[in-house]
Structures are given as C-alpha cells and as structure tokens.
Short mmCIF file of C-alpha atoms in Angstrom, two decimals:
data_model
loop_
_atom_site.label_atom_id
_atom_site.label_comp_id
_atom_site.label_asym_id
_atom_site.label_seq_id
_atom_site.Cartn_x
_atom_site.Cartn_y
_atom_site.Cartn_z
CA MET A 139 -17.58 10.13 34.04
CA THR A 140 -14.53 9.72 32.08
CA LEU A 141 -10.96 8.99 33.38
CA LEU A 142 -9.74 12.26 32.63
CA GLU A 143 -12.58 13.82 34.60
CA GLN A 144 -11.77 11.56 37.66
CA PHE A 145 -8.24 12.56 37.32
CA GLN A 146 -9.09 16.24 37.21
CA LEU A 147 -11.15 15.74 40.39
CA TRP A 148 -8.50 14.19 42.08
CA LEU A 149 -5.88 16.87 41.01
CA ALA A 150 -8.27 19.68 42.38
CA THR A 151 -7.84 17.98 45.86
CA ILE A 152 -4.06 18.69 45.87
CA TRP A 153 -3.34 21.33 43.16
CA PRO A 154 -4.97 24.91 42.45
CA GLU A 155 -8.07 24.86 40.43
CA TRP A 156 -6.77 26.32 37.16
CA ALA A 157 -3.81 23.64 37.15
CA ALA A 158 -6.13 20.86 37.94
CA TYR A 159 -8.23 22.03 34.89
CA ILE A 160 -5.42 22.34 32.50
CA THR A 161 -3.10 19.35 33.34
CA PRO A 162 -5.60 16.67 32.54
CA ALA A 163 -6.34 18.20 29.06
CA ILE A 164 -2.71 18.42 28.17
CA VAL A 165 -2.25 14.70 29.44
CA GLY A 166 -5.25 13.68 27.38
CA ILE A 167 -3.94 15.42 24.23
CA VAL A 168 -0.54 14.16 24.54
CA VAL A 169 -1.85 10.41 24.99
CA VAL A 170 -4.12 10.76 22.09
CA LEU A 171 -1.50 12.34 19.85
CA ALA A 172 1.12 9.80 20.72
CA PHE A 173 -1.61 6.80 20.05
CA VAL A 174 -2.47 8.54 16.68
CA LEU A 175 0.98 9.00 15.47
CA LEU A 176 2.43 5.62 16.68
CA THR A 177 -0.62 3.72 15.26
CA VAL A 178 -0.20 5.70 11.95
CA ILE A 179 3.34 4.60 11.70
CA VAL A 180 2.48 0.99 12.43
CA PHE A 181 -0.33 1.13 9.95
CA ILE A 182 1.88 2.39 7.06
CA TRP A 183 4.10 -0.61 7.79
CA TYR A 184 1.15 -2.83 8.05
CA GLU A 185 -0.43 -1.83 4.98
CA ARG A 186 2.98 -2.11 3.03
CA ARG A 187 3.55 -5.47 4.33
CA LEU A 188 -0.06 -6.80 3.85
CA LEU A 189 -0.37 -5.30 0.50
CA GLY A 190 2.81 -7.09 -0.48
CA ARG A 191 1.36 -10.46 0.76
CA PHE A 192 -1.73 -9.87 -1.27
CA GLN A 193 0.38 -9.52 -4.25
CA ILE A 194 2.65 -12.48 -3.40
CA ARG A 195 5.41 -9.99 -2.79
CA LEU A 196 7.26 -9.52 0.68
CA GLY A 197 6.95 -5.87 1.11
CA PRO A 198 9.67 -3.82 3.07
CA ASN A 199 11.53 -6.11 5.44
CA ARG A 200 15.05 -4.88 5.60
CA LEU A 201 15.00 -2.17 8.20
CA GLY A 202 14.76 -3.65 11.80
CA PRO A 203 12.96 -6.90 12.58
CA GLU A 204 10.22 -7.45 9.66
CA GLY A 205 11.04 -4.02 8.46
CA ILE A 206 9.07 -2.41 11.28
CA PHE A 207 11.40 0.74 11.07
CA GLN A 208 10.93 1.38 7.28
CA PRO A 209 8.10 4.13 8.09
CA ILE A 210 10.69 5.90 10.37
CA ALA A 211 13.38 5.89 7.68
CA THR A 212 10.89 7.02 5.11
CA ALA A 213 9.69 9.87 7.58
CA LEU A 214 13.46 10.97 8.04
CA LYS A 215 13.90 10.88 4.34
CA VAL A 216 10.83 13.14 3.61
CA LEU A 217 11.84 15.62 6.44
CA LEU A 218 15.21 16.21 5.01
CA LYS A 219 13.84 16.72 1.45
CA GLU A 220 13.47 20.33 -0.27
CA ASP A 221 10.29 22.09 0.30
CA ILE A 222 9.36 23.23 -3.21
CA VAL A 223 6.54 25.73 -3.58
CA PRO A 224 5.13 26.51 -7.05
CA ALA A 225 6.33 29.87 -8.50
CA LYS A 226 2.81 31.08 -9.53
CA GLY A 227 0.83 29.28 -6.63
CA ASP A 228 -0.82 30.68 -3.75
CA LYS A 229 2.00 30.44 -1.20
CA LEU A 230 -0.25 31.06 2.00
CA VAL A 231 -2.81 28.53 0.98
CA HIS A 232 -0.28 26.07 -0.15
CA TRP A 233 1.36 26.30 3.41
CA LEU A 234 -2.11 26.03 5.13
CA ALA A 235 -3.65 23.16 3.10
CA PRO A 236 -1.67 20.26 4.85
CA VAL A 237 -2.66 21.65 8.34
CA VAL A 238 -6.26 21.73 7.33
CA VAL A 239 -6.15 18.42 6.09
CA PHE A 240 -4.32 16.98 9.01
CA VAL A 241 -5.84 18.73 12.09
CA PRO A 242 -9.55 17.62 11.65
CA ILE A 243 -8.32 14.07 11.55
CA LEU A 244 -6.67 14.39 14.93
CA LEU A 245 -9.79 16.20 16.26
CA ILE A 246 -11.76 12.99 15.42
CA PHE A 247 -9.95 11.11 18.13
CA ALA A 248 -11.28 13.39 20.83
CA VAL A 249 -14.52 11.41 20.94
CA VAL A 250 -13.33 7.88 20.22
CA PRO A 251 -13.86 5.65 23.21
CA PHE A 252 -10.81 3.40 23.71
CA ASP A 253 -12.29 1.80 26.95
CA LYS A 254 -14.87 2.32 29.49
CA GLY A 255 -14.26 6.01 30.25
CA ALA A 256 -11.17 6.19 28.25
CA ILE A 257 -12.40 9.04 25.90
CA PHE A 258 -10.87 12.34 25.62
CA SER A 259 -14.33 14.15 25.65
CA ASP A 260 -17.47 12.24 26.15
CA LEU A 261 -19.59 14.66 23.95
CA ASN A 262 -23.35 14.16 24.06
CA VAL A 263 -23.27 14.97 20.24
CA GLY A 264 -20.24 12.67 19.48
CA ILE A 265 -21.18 11.08 16.21
CA VAL A 266 -22.43 14.42 14.72
CA TYR A 267 -19.14 16.02 15.79
CA VAL A 268 -17.31 13.31 14.02
CA VAL A 269 -19.38 13.87 10.81
CA ALA A 270 -18.82 17.59 10.90
CA ILE A 271 -15.19 17.53 11.64
CA SER A 272 -14.24 14.85 9.08
CA SER A 273 -15.98 17.00 6.22
CA VAL A 274 -13.21 19.77 6.88
CA SER A 275 -10.40 17.85 5.45
CA ALA A 276 -12.23 18.07 2.13
CA VAL A 277 -11.66 21.75 2.27
CA GLY A 278 -8.17 21.27 2.91
CA ILE A 279 -7.69 19.04 -0.10
CA TYR A 280 -9.51 21.69 -2.22
CA MET A 281 -7.08 24.38 -0.83
CA ALA A 282 -4.03 22.06 -1.90
CA GLY A 283 -5.41 21.55 -5.38
CA TRP A 284 -6.26 25.32 -5.81
CA ALA A 285 -2.75 26.52 -4.33
CA SER A 286 -0.64 24.18 -6.43
CA ASN A 287 -1.56 26.12 -9.57
CA ASN A 288 -1.56 22.72 -11.50
CA LYS A 289 -4.40 21.26 -13.66
CA TYR A 290 -4.06 17.88 -12.21
CA ALA A 291 -4.31 19.06 -8.72
CA LEU A 292 -7.37 21.17 -9.52
CA ILE A 293 -9.09 18.17 -11.13
CA ALA A 294 -8.19 16.16 -8.23
CA ALA A 295 -9.65 18.78 -5.97
CA LEU A 296 -12.72 18.98 -7.96
CA ARG A 297 -13.31 15.36 -8.01
CA THR A 298 -12.75 15.22 -3.98
CA ILE A 299 -15.41 17.90 -3.55
CA ALA A 300 -17.82 15.86 -5.60
CA GLN A 301 -16.85 12.55 -3.96
CA MET A 302 -16.93 13.78 -0.39
CA VAL A 303 -20.32 15.63 -0.61
CA SER A 304 -21.90 12.58 -2.41
CA TYR A 305 -20.72 9.99 0.05
CA GLU A 306 -21.57 12.19 3.01
CA LEU A 307 -25.16 11.48 2.63
CA PRO A 308 -25.39 7.71 2.82
CA VAL A 309 -22.85 7.70 5.61
CA VAL A 310 -24.92 10.01 7.88
CA LEU A 311 -28.10 8.31 6.87
CA SER A 312 -26.58 4.89 7.96
CA ILE A 313 -25.44 6.57 11.13
CA ILE A 314 -28.87 7.54 11.80
CA GLY A 315 -29.96 4.01 11.85
CA VAL A 316 -27.47 3.19 14.60
CA VAL A 317 -28.64 6.42 16.58
CA LEU A 318 -32.17 5.47 16.21
CA MET A 319 -31.43 1.99 18.00
CA VAL A 320 -29.10 3.42 20.58
CA GLY A 321 -31.20 6.60 21.43
CA SER A 322 -28.16 8.67 22.08
CA LEU A 323 -25.56 10.43 19.91
CA SER A 324 -22.93 10.04 22.40
CA MET A 325 -20.09 7.57 21.26
CA SER A 326 -19.48 5.79 24.75
CA GLN A 327 -23.32 5.39 24.78
CA ILE A 328 -23.38 3.74 21.29
CA VAL A 329 -20.55 1.36 22.55
CA GLU A 330 -22.28 0.61 25.64
CA SER A 331 -25.61 -0.31 24.20
CA GLN A 332 -24.16 -2.75 21.73
CA ASN A 333 -24.55 -6.18 23.37
CA ILE A 334 -24.96 -7.52 20.13
CA PRO A 335 -22.69 -5.62 17.62
CA PHE A 336 -24.67 -3.62 15.08
CA ILE A 337 -22.99 -5.14 12.22
CA ILE A 338 -25.43 -8.27 13.00
CA LEU A 339 -28.35 -6.20 13.59
CA GLN A 340 -27.93 -3.85 10.70
CA PRO A 341 -25.73 -5.56 7.96
CA LEU A 342 -27.00 -3.12 5.31
CA GLY A 343 -26.30 -0.06 7.33
CA PHE A 344 -22.65 -1.49 8.01
CA VAL A 345 -22.03 -1.98 4.42
CA ILE A 346 -23.24 1.32 3.27
CA PHE A 347 -21.19 3.01 6.03
CA PHE A 348 -18.14 1.05 5.42
CA LEU A 349 -18.22 1.83 1.51
CA GLY A 350 -19.00 5.29 2.27
CA THR A 351 -16.29 5.81 4.64
CA VAL A 352 -13.87 4.08 2.28
CA ALA A 353 -14.86 6.71 -0.32
CA GLU A 354 -14.37 9.58 2.14
CA MET A 355 -10.98 8.55 3.20
CA ASN A 356 -10.18 8.36 -0.55
CA ARG A 357 -8.90 4.80 -0.45
CA CYS A 358 -9.07 2.12 -3.21
CA PRO A 359 -11.33 1.60 -5.29
CA PHE A 360 -12.52 5.17 -4.78
CA ASP A 361 -9.03 6.77 -4.92
CA LEU A 362 -9.85 9.05 -7.77
CA LEU A 363 -8.35 12.17 -6.37
CA GLU A 364 -4.76 10.59 -6.44
CA ALA A 365 -5.38 8.22 -9.39
CA ASP A 366 -1.68 7.92 -10.28
CA SER A 367 -2.46 6.73 -13.86
CA GLU A 368 -4.65 9.66 -14.84
CA ILE A 369 -3.83 12.80 -12.84
CA VAL A 370 -0.18 11.75 -11.51
CA ALA A 371 -0.61 12.22 -7.86
CA GLY A 372 -3.65 14.49 -7.59
CA TYR A 373 -3.76 17.13 -5.09
CA HIS A 374 -0.54 16.82 -3.74
CA ILE A 375 1.49 16.63 -6.98
CA GLU A 376 3.15 19.92 -6.02
CA TYR A 377 3.88 19.05 -2.61
CA SER A 378 7.26 17.66 -1.31
CA GLY A 379 9.21 17.41 2.04
CA MET A 380 7.29 17.93 5.33
CA LYS A 381 4.12 19.04 3.77
CA PHE A 382 3.64 16.03 1.74
CA ALA A 383 4.45 13.97 4.80
CA MET A 384 1.50 15.66 6.43
CA PHE A 385 -0.67 14.58 3.65
CA TYR A 386 0.79 11.12 3.74
CA LEU A 387 0.14 10.89 7.55
CA GLY A 388 -3.40 12.50 7.10
CA GLU A 389 -4.28 9.79 4.64
CA TYR A 390 -3.40 7.07 7.09
CA GLY A 391 -4.79 8.99 9.89
CA HIS A 392 -8.05 9.32 8.08
CA ALA A 393 -7.97 5.42 7.67
CA LEU A 394 -7.29 5.02 11.31
CA ALA A 395 -9.91 7.45 12.44
CA TYR A 396 -12.54 5.85 10.44
CA SER A 397 -11.51 2.46 11.17
CA CYS A 398 -12.04 3.68 15.00
CA ILE A 399 -15.46 5.03 14.15
CA ILE A 400 -16.59 1.76 12.15
CA ALA A 401 -15.25 -0.29 15.12
CA THR A 402 -17.21 1.88 17.50
CA LEU A 403 -20.46 2.21 15.59
CA PHE A 404 -20.77 -1.40 14.14
CA LEU A 405 -18.40 -3.80 15.80
CA GLY A 406 -19.18 -2.95 19.45
CA GLY A 407 -16.21 -0.85 20.13
CA TRP A 408 -14.27 -2.03 23.18
CA GLN A 409 -16.70 -4.71 24.18
CA GLY A 410 -15.57 -8.19 23.91
CA PRO A 411 -15.13 -11.32 26.04
CA LEU A 412 -11.95 -12.31 27.94
CA LEU A 413 -9.18 -9.96 26.65
CA PRO A 414 -8.96 -6.31 28.02
CA PRO A 415 -11.13 -3.88 26.31
CA ILE A 416 -8.44 -1.83 24.74
CA ILE A 417 -6.93 -5.05 23.16
CA TRP A 418 -10.40 -5.74 21.68
CA PHE A 419 -10.41 -2.20 20.21
CA LEU A 420 -7.16 -2.33 18.78
CA ILE A 421 -7.99 -6.04 17.22
CA LYS A 422 -11.28 -4.44 15.65
CA ILE A 423 -9.59 -1.53 14.03
CA VAL A 424 -6.77 -3.59 12.72
CA ALA A 425 -9.44 -5.97 11.29
CA VAL A 426 -11.25 -3.13 9.75
CA PHE A 427 -8.05 -1.78 8.23
CA SER A 428 -7.13 -5.02 7.03
CA VAL A 429 -10.34 -5.26 5.07
CA ILE A 430 -9.67 -1.90 3.64
CA VAL A 431 -6.35 -3.01 2.48
CA TRP A 432 -7.70 -6.12 1.02
CA MET A 433 -10.05 -4.11 -0.87
CA ARG A 434 -7.31 -1.92 -2.16
CA SER A 435 -5.34 -4.82 -3.35
CA THR A 436 -8.31 -6.40 -5.13
CA LEU A 437 -10.59 -3.81 -6.69
CA PRO A 438 -9.81 -1.63 -9.72
CA ARG A 439 -10.51 2.05 -9.49
CA LEU A 440 -13.93 3.37 -10.46
CA ARG A 441 -14.53 5.92 -13.16
CA VAL A 442 -15.74 9.19 -12.19
CA ASP A 443 -19.31 8.80 -13.39
CA GLN A 444 -19.38 5.24 -11.89
CA LEU A 445 -18.32 6.72 -8.61
CA MET A 446 -21.09 9.30 -8.71
CA ALA A 447 -23.69 6.89 -9.88
CA PHE A 448 -22.53 4.37 -7.00
CA ALA A 449 -23.16 6.95 -4.32
CA TRP A 450 -26.48 8.58 -5.69
CA LYS A 451 -28.21 5.62 -7.42
CA CYS A 452 -26.94 2.87 -5.08
CA LEU A 453 -25.94 3.94 -1.62
CA LEU A 454 -28.31 6.79 -1.03
CA PRO A 455 -31.52 4.89 -1.89
CA MET A 456 -30.35 2.01 0.04
CA ALA A 457 -29.47 4.05 2.84
CA VAL A 458 -32.89 5.76 3.08
CA ILE A 459 -34.85 2.32 2.86
CA ASN A 460 -32.50 0.97 5.31
CA LEU A 461 -33.31 3.95 7.69
CA PHE A 462 -36.85 3.19 7.28
CA ILE A 463 -36.63 -0.30 8.14
CA VAL A 464 -34.66 0.45 11.20
CA ALA A 465 -37.13 3.02 12.18
CA ALA A 466 -40.00 0.73 11.78
CA GLU A 467 -38.38 -2.01 13.77
CA ALA A 468 -37.21 0.42 16.71
CA LEU A 469 -40.76 1.63 16.77
CA TRP A 470 -42.84 -1.59 16.64
CA LEU A 471 -40.51 -4.65 17.25
CA PRO A 472 -40.20 -5.67 21.14
CA GLU A 473 -36.90 -4.87 22.33
CA ALA A 474 -36.66 -8.55 23.94
CA LEU A 475 -36.48 -10.06 20.52
CA PRO A 476 -33.42 -8.68 18.79
CA TRP A 477 -33.00 -12.07 16.72
CA ILE A 478 -36.14 -11.28 14.71
CA MET A 479 -34.71 -8.08 13.72
CA VAL A 480 -31.31 -9.90 12.69
CA VAL A 481 -33.22 -12.26 10.43
CA VAL A 482 -35.52 -9.53 8.97
CA ASN A 483 -32.50 -7.11 8.31
CA PHE A 484 -30.48 -9.87 6.63
CA ALA A 485 -33.20 -10.76 4.51
CA PHE A 486 -33.64 -6.99 3.34
CA ALA A 487 -30.09 -6.57 2.96
CA SER A 488 -29.58 -9.46 0.51
CA ILE A 489 -32.71 -8.60 -1.49
CA LEU A 490 -31.67 -4.97 -1.67
CA THR A 491 -28.19 -5.80 -2.81
CA LEU A 492 -29.61 -8.09 -5.34
CA LEU A 493 -31.94 -5.44 -6.54
CA TRP A 494 -29.40 -2.86 -6.80
CA SER A 495 -26.33 -4.68 -8.26
CA ARG A 496 -28.64 -5.10 -11.19
CA LEU A 497 -28.37 -1.36 -11.86
CA PHE A 498 -24.69 -1.51 -12.34
CA ALA A 499 -24.38 -4.23 -14.83
CA LEU A 500 -23.03 -2.68 -18.12
CA GLY A 501 -25.57 -0.52 -20.03
CA GLY A 502 -28.24 -1.48 -17.33
CA GLY A 503 -27.84 -5.26 -18.25
CA ARG A 504 -28.89 -5.01 -21.93
CA VAL A 505 -25.33 -5.14 -23.29
CA GLU A 506 -23.41 -8.24 -23.12
CA VAL A 507 -19.77 -7.77 -22.04
CA MET B 171 -28.83 -15.40 -15.03
CA ARG B 172 -25.28 -14.31 -14.72
CA PHE B 173 -24.29 -14.26 -11.33
CA GLU B 174 -21.22 -11.82 -12.06
CA ARG B 175 -23.74 -9.17 -12.29
CA TYR B 176 -24.88 -9.50 -8.58
CA GLY B 177 -21.63 -8.75 -7.04
CA VAL B 178 -20.16 -12.26 -7.35
CA GLY B 179 -17.34 -10.91 -9.70
CA VAL B 180 -16.33 -8.81 -6.87
CA ALA B 181 -16.28 -11.62 -4.31
CA LYS B 182 -14.34 -13.88 -6.68
CA GLY B 183 -11.56 -11.24 -7.15
CA MET B 184 -11.50 -10.96 -3.27
CA VAL B 185 -11.14 -14.64 -2.85
CA VAL B 186 -8.18 -14.72 -5.55
CA THR B 187 -6.32 -12.07 -3.42
CA PHE B 188 -7.01 -13.77 -0.20
CA LYS B 189 -5.52 -16.97 -1.45
CA HIS B 190 -2.43 -15.03 -2.43
CA LEU B 191 -1.97 -14.55 1.40
CA PHE B 192 -0.89 -18.07 1.84
CA ARG B 193 1.55 -18.47 -1.00
CA HIS B 194 5.34 -18.11 -1.09
CA PRO B 195 6.26 -14.66 -2.00
CA ILE B 196 7.69 -14.67 -5.34
CA THR B 197 10.22 -11.84 -4.45
CA VAL B 198 13.91 -12.84 -4.80
CA GLN B 199 15.90 -10.98 -1.85
CA TYR B 200 18.72 -10.15 -4.22
CA PRO B 201 22.06 -9.91 -2.52
CA GLU B 202 21.33 -12.91 -0.37
CA GLU B 203 19.40 -15.09 -2.66
CA ARG B 204 20.02 -15.02 -6.50
CA LEU B 205 18.68 -16.85 -9.44
CA VAL B 206 20.85 -18.71 -11.89
CA VAL B 207 21.04 -16.58 -15.09
CA SER B 208 20.48 -17.96 -18.67
CA ARG B 209 23.18 -20.03 -20.05
CA ARG B 210 23.40 -17.87 -22.97
CA ILE B 211 23.56 -14.63 -21.27
CA ARG B 212 25.66 -11.81 -22.76
CA GLY B 213 26.93 -10.79 -19.26
CA ASN B 214 29.52 -8.37 -18.30
CA GLU B 215 32.90 -8.44 -19.79
CA LEU B 216 34.53 -10.69 -22.05
CA VAL B 217 36.73 -13.90 -21.41
CA TRP B 218 39.78 -14.19 -23.60
CA PHE B 219 41.73 -17.37 -24.20
CA PRO B 220 45.35 -16.37 -25.21
CA ASP B 221 46.47 -19.81 -26.41
CA ARG B 222 43.76 -19.70 -29.14
CA CYS B 223 44.16 -16.00 -30.12
CA THR B 224 46.09 -15.62 -33.50
CA GLY B 225 45.95 -11.74 -33.08
CA CYS B 226 44.01 -11.45 -36.28
CA ALA B 227 41.97 -8.49 -34.81
CA THR B 228 38.71 -9.46 -36.35
CA CYS B 229 36.99 -8.78 -32.96
CA ALA B 230 38.51 -5.18 -32.98
CA LYS B 231 37.16 -4.60 -36.47
CA SER B 232 33.63 -5.90 -35.61
CA CYS B 233 33.32 -3.78 -32.74
CA PRO B 234 30.66 -0.94 -33.23
CA GLN B 235 32.32 1.16 -30.74
CA GLY B 236 35.95 0.39 -31.44
CA ASN B 237 36.55 -0.59 -27.76
CA ILE B 238 39.04 -3.42 -28.38
CA GLU B 239 42.61 -2.16 -28.91
CA ILE B 240 45.06 -4.96 -30.05
CA VAL B 241 48.85 -4.47 -30.68
CA THR B 242 50.79 -7.47 -31.95
CA HIS B 243 54.24 -7.87 -33.52
CA ILE B 244 55.35 -10.90 -35.68
CA GLY B 245 57.19 -13.41 -33.50
CA ASP B 246 58.69 -16.99 -34.35
CA GLU B 247 57.17 -19.20 -37.06
CA ASP B 248 55.67 -16.00 -38.75
CA LYS B 249 52.92 -15.85 -36.20
CA TYR B 250 51.44 -12.83 -34.29
CA VAL B 251 52.16 -12.42 -30.62
CA VAL B 252 49.68 -10.22 -28.92
CA ASP B 253 51.37 -7.42 -27.00
CA LYS B 254 48.28 -5.48 -25.81
CA PHE B 255 44.59 -6.73 -25.68
CA GLU B 256 42.76 -3.90 -24.17
CA VAL B 257 38.82 -3.65 -23.84
CA ASP B 258 37.08 -0.50 -22.66
CA THR B 259 34.05 -2.18 -20.95
CA GLY B 260 32.76 1.35 -19.95
CA ARG B 261 31.72 1.71 -23.56
CA CYS B 262 30.82 -1.62 -24.45
CA MET B 263 27.02 -2.32 -25.11
CA PHE B 264 27.22 -6.13 -24.94
CA CYS B 265 26.20 -6.77 -28.58
CA GLY B 266 28.30 -9.78 -28.67
CA LEU B 267 29.77 -9.07 -32.20
CA CYS B 268 33.32 -9.65 -31.38
CA VAL B 269 32.47 -13.00 -29.77
CA GLU B 270 30.39 -14.01 -33.06
CA SER B 271 33.11 -12.97 -35.32
CA CYS B 272 36.13 -14.64 -33.78
CA PRO B 273 37.09 -17.31 -36.01
CA TYR B 274 38.96 -19.33 -33.40
CA GLU B 275 36.58 -18.94 -30.36
CA ALA B 276 39.23 -17.18 -28.48
CA LEU B 277 36.74 -14.70 -27.05
CA ALA B 278 33.45 -15.48 -25.23
CA MET B 279 31.03 -13.43 -23.17
CA GLY B 280 31.17 -13.74 -19.46
CA ILE B 281 28.53 -15.22 -17.40
CA SER B 282 28.82 -12.48 -14.37
CA TYR B 283 26.79 -9.56 -14.14
CA GLU B 284 28.20 -7.55 -10.97
CA ARG B 285 30.90 -5.70 -12.44
CA ALA B 286 30.40 -2.18 -11.12
CA GLN B 287 33.50 0.00 -10.42
CA TYR B 288 34.28 3.09 -8.75
CA ARG B 289 36.75 4.55 -11.42
CA ARG B 290 36.47 4.71 -15.06
CA ARG B 291 39.99 3.53 -15.54
CA GLN B 292 38.92 0.44 -13.73
CA LEU B 293 36.59 -0.49 -16.61
CA VAL B 294 39.50 -0.79 -18.94
CA LEU B 295 40.49 -4.18 -18.81
CA SER B 296 43.88 -5.50 -19.70
CA LYS B 297 45.23 -8.77 -21.20
CA GLU B 298 45.84 -10.51 -17.74
CA GLU B 299 42.43 -9.25 -16.38
CA LEU B 300 40.58 -10.73 -19.36
CA GLN B 301 41.75 -14.32 -19.06
CA LEU B 302 39.90 -17.34 -17.58
CA SER B 303 39.77 -17.18 -13.71
CA ASP B 304 37.64 -18.18 -11.00
CA ILE B 305 35.49 -14.88 -11.09
CA ARG B 306 35.54 -14.69 -14.82
CA ARG B 307 33.81 -17.59 -16.60
CA PRO B 308 32.45 -17.59 -20.15
CA SER B 309 28.79 -17.89 -21.02
CA GLY B 310 27.17 -20.07 -23.68
CA TYR B 311 26.62 -16.99 -25.88
CA ALA B 312 27.57 -18.11 -29.63
CA ARG B 313 29.77 -20.96 -27.83
CA PRO B 314 27.66 -24.18 -28.03
CA LYS B 315 30.45 -26.16 -26.67
CA ILE B 316 30.35 -24.20 -23.46
CA GLU B 317 26.50 -24.02 -23.09
CA PRO B 318 25.95 -27.59 -21.82
CA THR B 319 28.62 -27.46 -19.10
CA LEU B 320 26.69 -24.46 -17.38
CA PRO B 321 23.97 -24.74 -14.77
CA ARG B 322 20.44 -24.40 -16.09
CA GLN B 323 18.67 -21.08 -15.66
CA SER B 324 16.26 -20.90 -12.76
CA LEU B 325 13.26 -19.33 -13.56
CA LEU B 326 10.98 -17.21 -11.37
CA VAL B 327 7.87 -19.46 -11.62
CA ASP B 328 9.70 -22.47 -10.78
CA TRP B 329 11.86 -20.99 -8.25
CA ASP B 330 11.92 -22.19 -4.55
CA ARG B 331 13.73 -20.79 -1.79
CA GLU B 332 14.98 -23.93 -0.15
CA GLU B 333 15.81 -26.10 -3.21
CA GLY B 334 16.44 -23.67 -5.86
CA GLY B 335 14.17 -24.93 -8.55
CA GLN B 336 10.70 -26.32 -7.64
CA LYS B 337 7.21 -25.11 -8.03
CA LEU B 338 5.71 -21.83 -6.57
CA SER B 339 4.00 -23.96 -3.59
CA ARG B 340 1.37 -23.14 -1.11
CA LEU B 341 2.79 -22.31 2.20
CA PRO B 342 1.85 -24.15 5.35
CA LEU B 343 0.54 -21.77 7.96
CA SER B 344 3.06 -22.80 10.47
CA LYS B 345 5.89 -21.89 8.61
CA LYS B 346 7.64 -18.45 9.30
CA ARG B 347 7.02 -16.04 6.35
CA GLY B 348 8.48 -12.97 5.10
CA ARG B 349 12.01 -12.92 6.06
CA GLY B 350 13.30 -15.64 3.71
CA VAL B 351 16.86 -14.77 4.21
#
C-alpha cells in the first residue's frame, strides 16, 4: 500500500468520501511536480557546472553561491522573450508540440518509487506504462518539426522518429530481462526484489538499456536531432520564449526521468545501507546523470547511418542474446546461487562486447585508419 | 591486434575528460582576475609627449582615417607651438601608423584596454587628456626603449591564480574549486 493510499484511508475517517478521494491525488501531483521542476532546475545548473569542469572551464558561477541561481535567471529571461510563430507554419500544432513533448515526461514520474510506498501510483504494469508513455514525446518532436515549416526542423523530426523507433526495441528487450528475474512489472516490486542490484546481475542488459535510453533522450553522442553544426538547433529552431523553455525543460526532464528509471531498474532504486532511502535514490539518479554528462563531454556525435547501425546491428542482437541468456538462467539456475549468474553474465557481456565492437571498426576492419 | 577497435578508444577518451575534472580551470574571471597583456599591444588610445613633439604633423598625414587634428603657430626660435592636438579615437582602428611615422618618438600606443565611453564626444581626446598619466601608459609598440620596462605578458597556459605566472597545475582535491575570485 502506498503512502497516498494510506493518506486517503485516514482522510476518509474525517472527511466526506469524495474529498478523501481527490485530496491525496492533488497532494501527490503537487509533490511530484515540485520534485520534477526543482530537480530539473538543479540538473540544468549541475550539468553546466560539471560540463565546464570536464572541459577545464568553470561554468556559470556568478549568480548566487556557486551560480546556483543561474537557471532561474535563464528561465526569467526566456519567459520575457517574444514568442515567434512562423508565418507559414501550422499555428495550432506549433502551439501544441511543446505540451506534447513535456507532459509525457511528467507522466513518467507517476510510477517512479522514491521510497518504500512513496510512489504516486503503484501500477501493476508500471514499466510497460513507462515504455508506452515515454514514446509519446517523439510525436511531440515530430509535431514541432512539422509545424515549424522549416527544412532543418523537419530533418530533425525525421531523424527523431527513426532514432526513437530504433532504440525502443533494445530498450524494451533489456527491460524484459529485468522483468524475467523479478516476475513482476510493478516498479516497486522491481526495487524490492533487488537485493543485489541488477547492474551486477545483468551488466550487458544495463549497458544496452543505458545506451538506448541515452539515445532516446537525445543526449550526446546521439543528439542528432539538434546537431548544432548541421541542422542549427533541429526541431526547436523556430521556437522561442516560453515554448522553447518547455522543450528545454522537457529535455532535462527526460534525462531526469530516465535517470530515475535506470536507478530503479538496475541500481536498486531506493535500497541502500545506512542512509535514508530517498537520499540513496537521489544519489543514484545524480550518479547516472553525471555519467550521461561525462559521455556528453567526451564522445563526438555519431553519423546518422552509424546511429542506425548501432541500434540495429549492435544493440538489438545483443539485447536478444542477453534476453535468451537471462531467460535460461531464470529457468534453470537455482535462485540460491546468484553469484554463478554474475560470473556467467559478466563473461558473456565481455565476449559479446568484443565480438560486436569488431563490427564498428572502419570498413568492417579491412581499412586502416 | 589493435585494441582501439574494441572500445578502448572510447574508454581512453573518457579517462582524459575524467582527468580534466581535477585540473585548475583555465577560465580567467575577467573583472576580478586579469592577465598581463602583451608588451607590444596596440592598446586603446595614444600617449602624446608634448616636450618631444615638434608639431610636424607627420602623424596626422599618416593617419588613414584623418583622425588626428593638429593646429600650430610659429613661436620663439622659429619653432612650432602646438595649439591643438586632438584625436578622435572613435574612428581609430589602431593601425599604429602614426606611432611608426613619428620622427621624434613623441607618440606611443597606449597599453590600456578598457576605454569604453557613454558619449561619442568623450572619445575625442584633447591635448591635455593624451599626455602621460597614471592611467595612460605607453606600450612597447614600435618603441623598443619602452618595451623592456613593461611587465612580461602572462600567457593562459602558464597562468596560475595565486602567483600570476606558473604552470597549469593539478589541483589537490581538498582545495575549494570553482569560485576562484
């Protein structure tokens, strides 16, 4: 039973039934929204500072202690800017696209378990819900690209569709590996069954899921849809003011949401010794986000064909093999011996990585660089 | 067997950026910290030495923009006396031709670089404003005698926050990072 349900039961003893039904929902929505917006603002600052440090710069450090108020100043600036709509664009779709991008990201947080019982709605199909909802923002990006009446925006939108569809498959297949071991789709069940985090039990699944989600949230090195050097800013080239802020928030909200999902699925969620569970959860999402920023600061952007090849030739077959291995282990290995599984899976992960990295040598390895 | 083909190249890159986390930031936080400029900088404005100037107006002739305005009259001992020496620095492009052409080294480029003004009129500098003062020092441009007296330029690579001129060093973890002010 989640905390909100307990709150509802308690309220029902003193308030009329309809009020006891509505109030916990509103409280939950406000808490989740506040968490998301605050964390996104902190993440924007954190990414800029960390990216600066990775590049031997300082990053924004002027406004407030260590520059913590810089995102707020940026937000105020963006709010006051003129809202420009292209004359020949599709006005309604242009207006709707930022909402369609941003809202699904907020919806993901409905099933993120922050603590034992601290989950907005403990759906029994939680992870399927996440997969379904997170794909909707691709539609929003496509709408933005279409409504802008701009060739670069449309190129970015088409790239997004290709990228999202391609990377959805390995991501879902690696989720199935987790679900097979847990035996449940519910997010809180997934956390509670992780006495050993799944990153140790399924290293290959983690790597596939991590890379797939980084591609889905359109971060470097998979940020082809807003590749500044080729298509200027991609799908949000014709956006300004508040609508652009929505895209910007959506981008970081996406990163935050997927950091939460990765932490929940593979890093053991809120589980951890000594510290309170919510602190452990925050530590884990910040760690995941730091690795994403680290990748962004290091790796160059992939070409479109390399991106597609990476999804279909590398991640997808590896995800299928990983799924078969995990299924066999879940079926035949005794549950009392998880360390055999760790050893076997690490061996398989390294062998498969070696085999598949051969594919990505230039010209199939025949051409010397 | 080339290990770069097996994902080691990516790992190497990641290690490089990770090492950067523990280095001094190279950023110069400008208004509080500043580097010493080149000794031969063609900085803002000119420095005019009235005792060396003969009023020959070579500088005014060499100026491509015609920024320098000189009015003279003949005084005692048949020498020119400079009545007016005005430079419109708003149109100056800091080519340094006036300094190079001066036969008596009576002009020099300035070493300063913060001379923004609120009014265009303030950019036109008179005879008194152009003379040597605490805030107006000559740079070593085309003036080899001045050059050795100036401080050496501090380069970004050898720049250190505390000392103003050492190697870009590794940072001990205990040191507070980031503010630097």
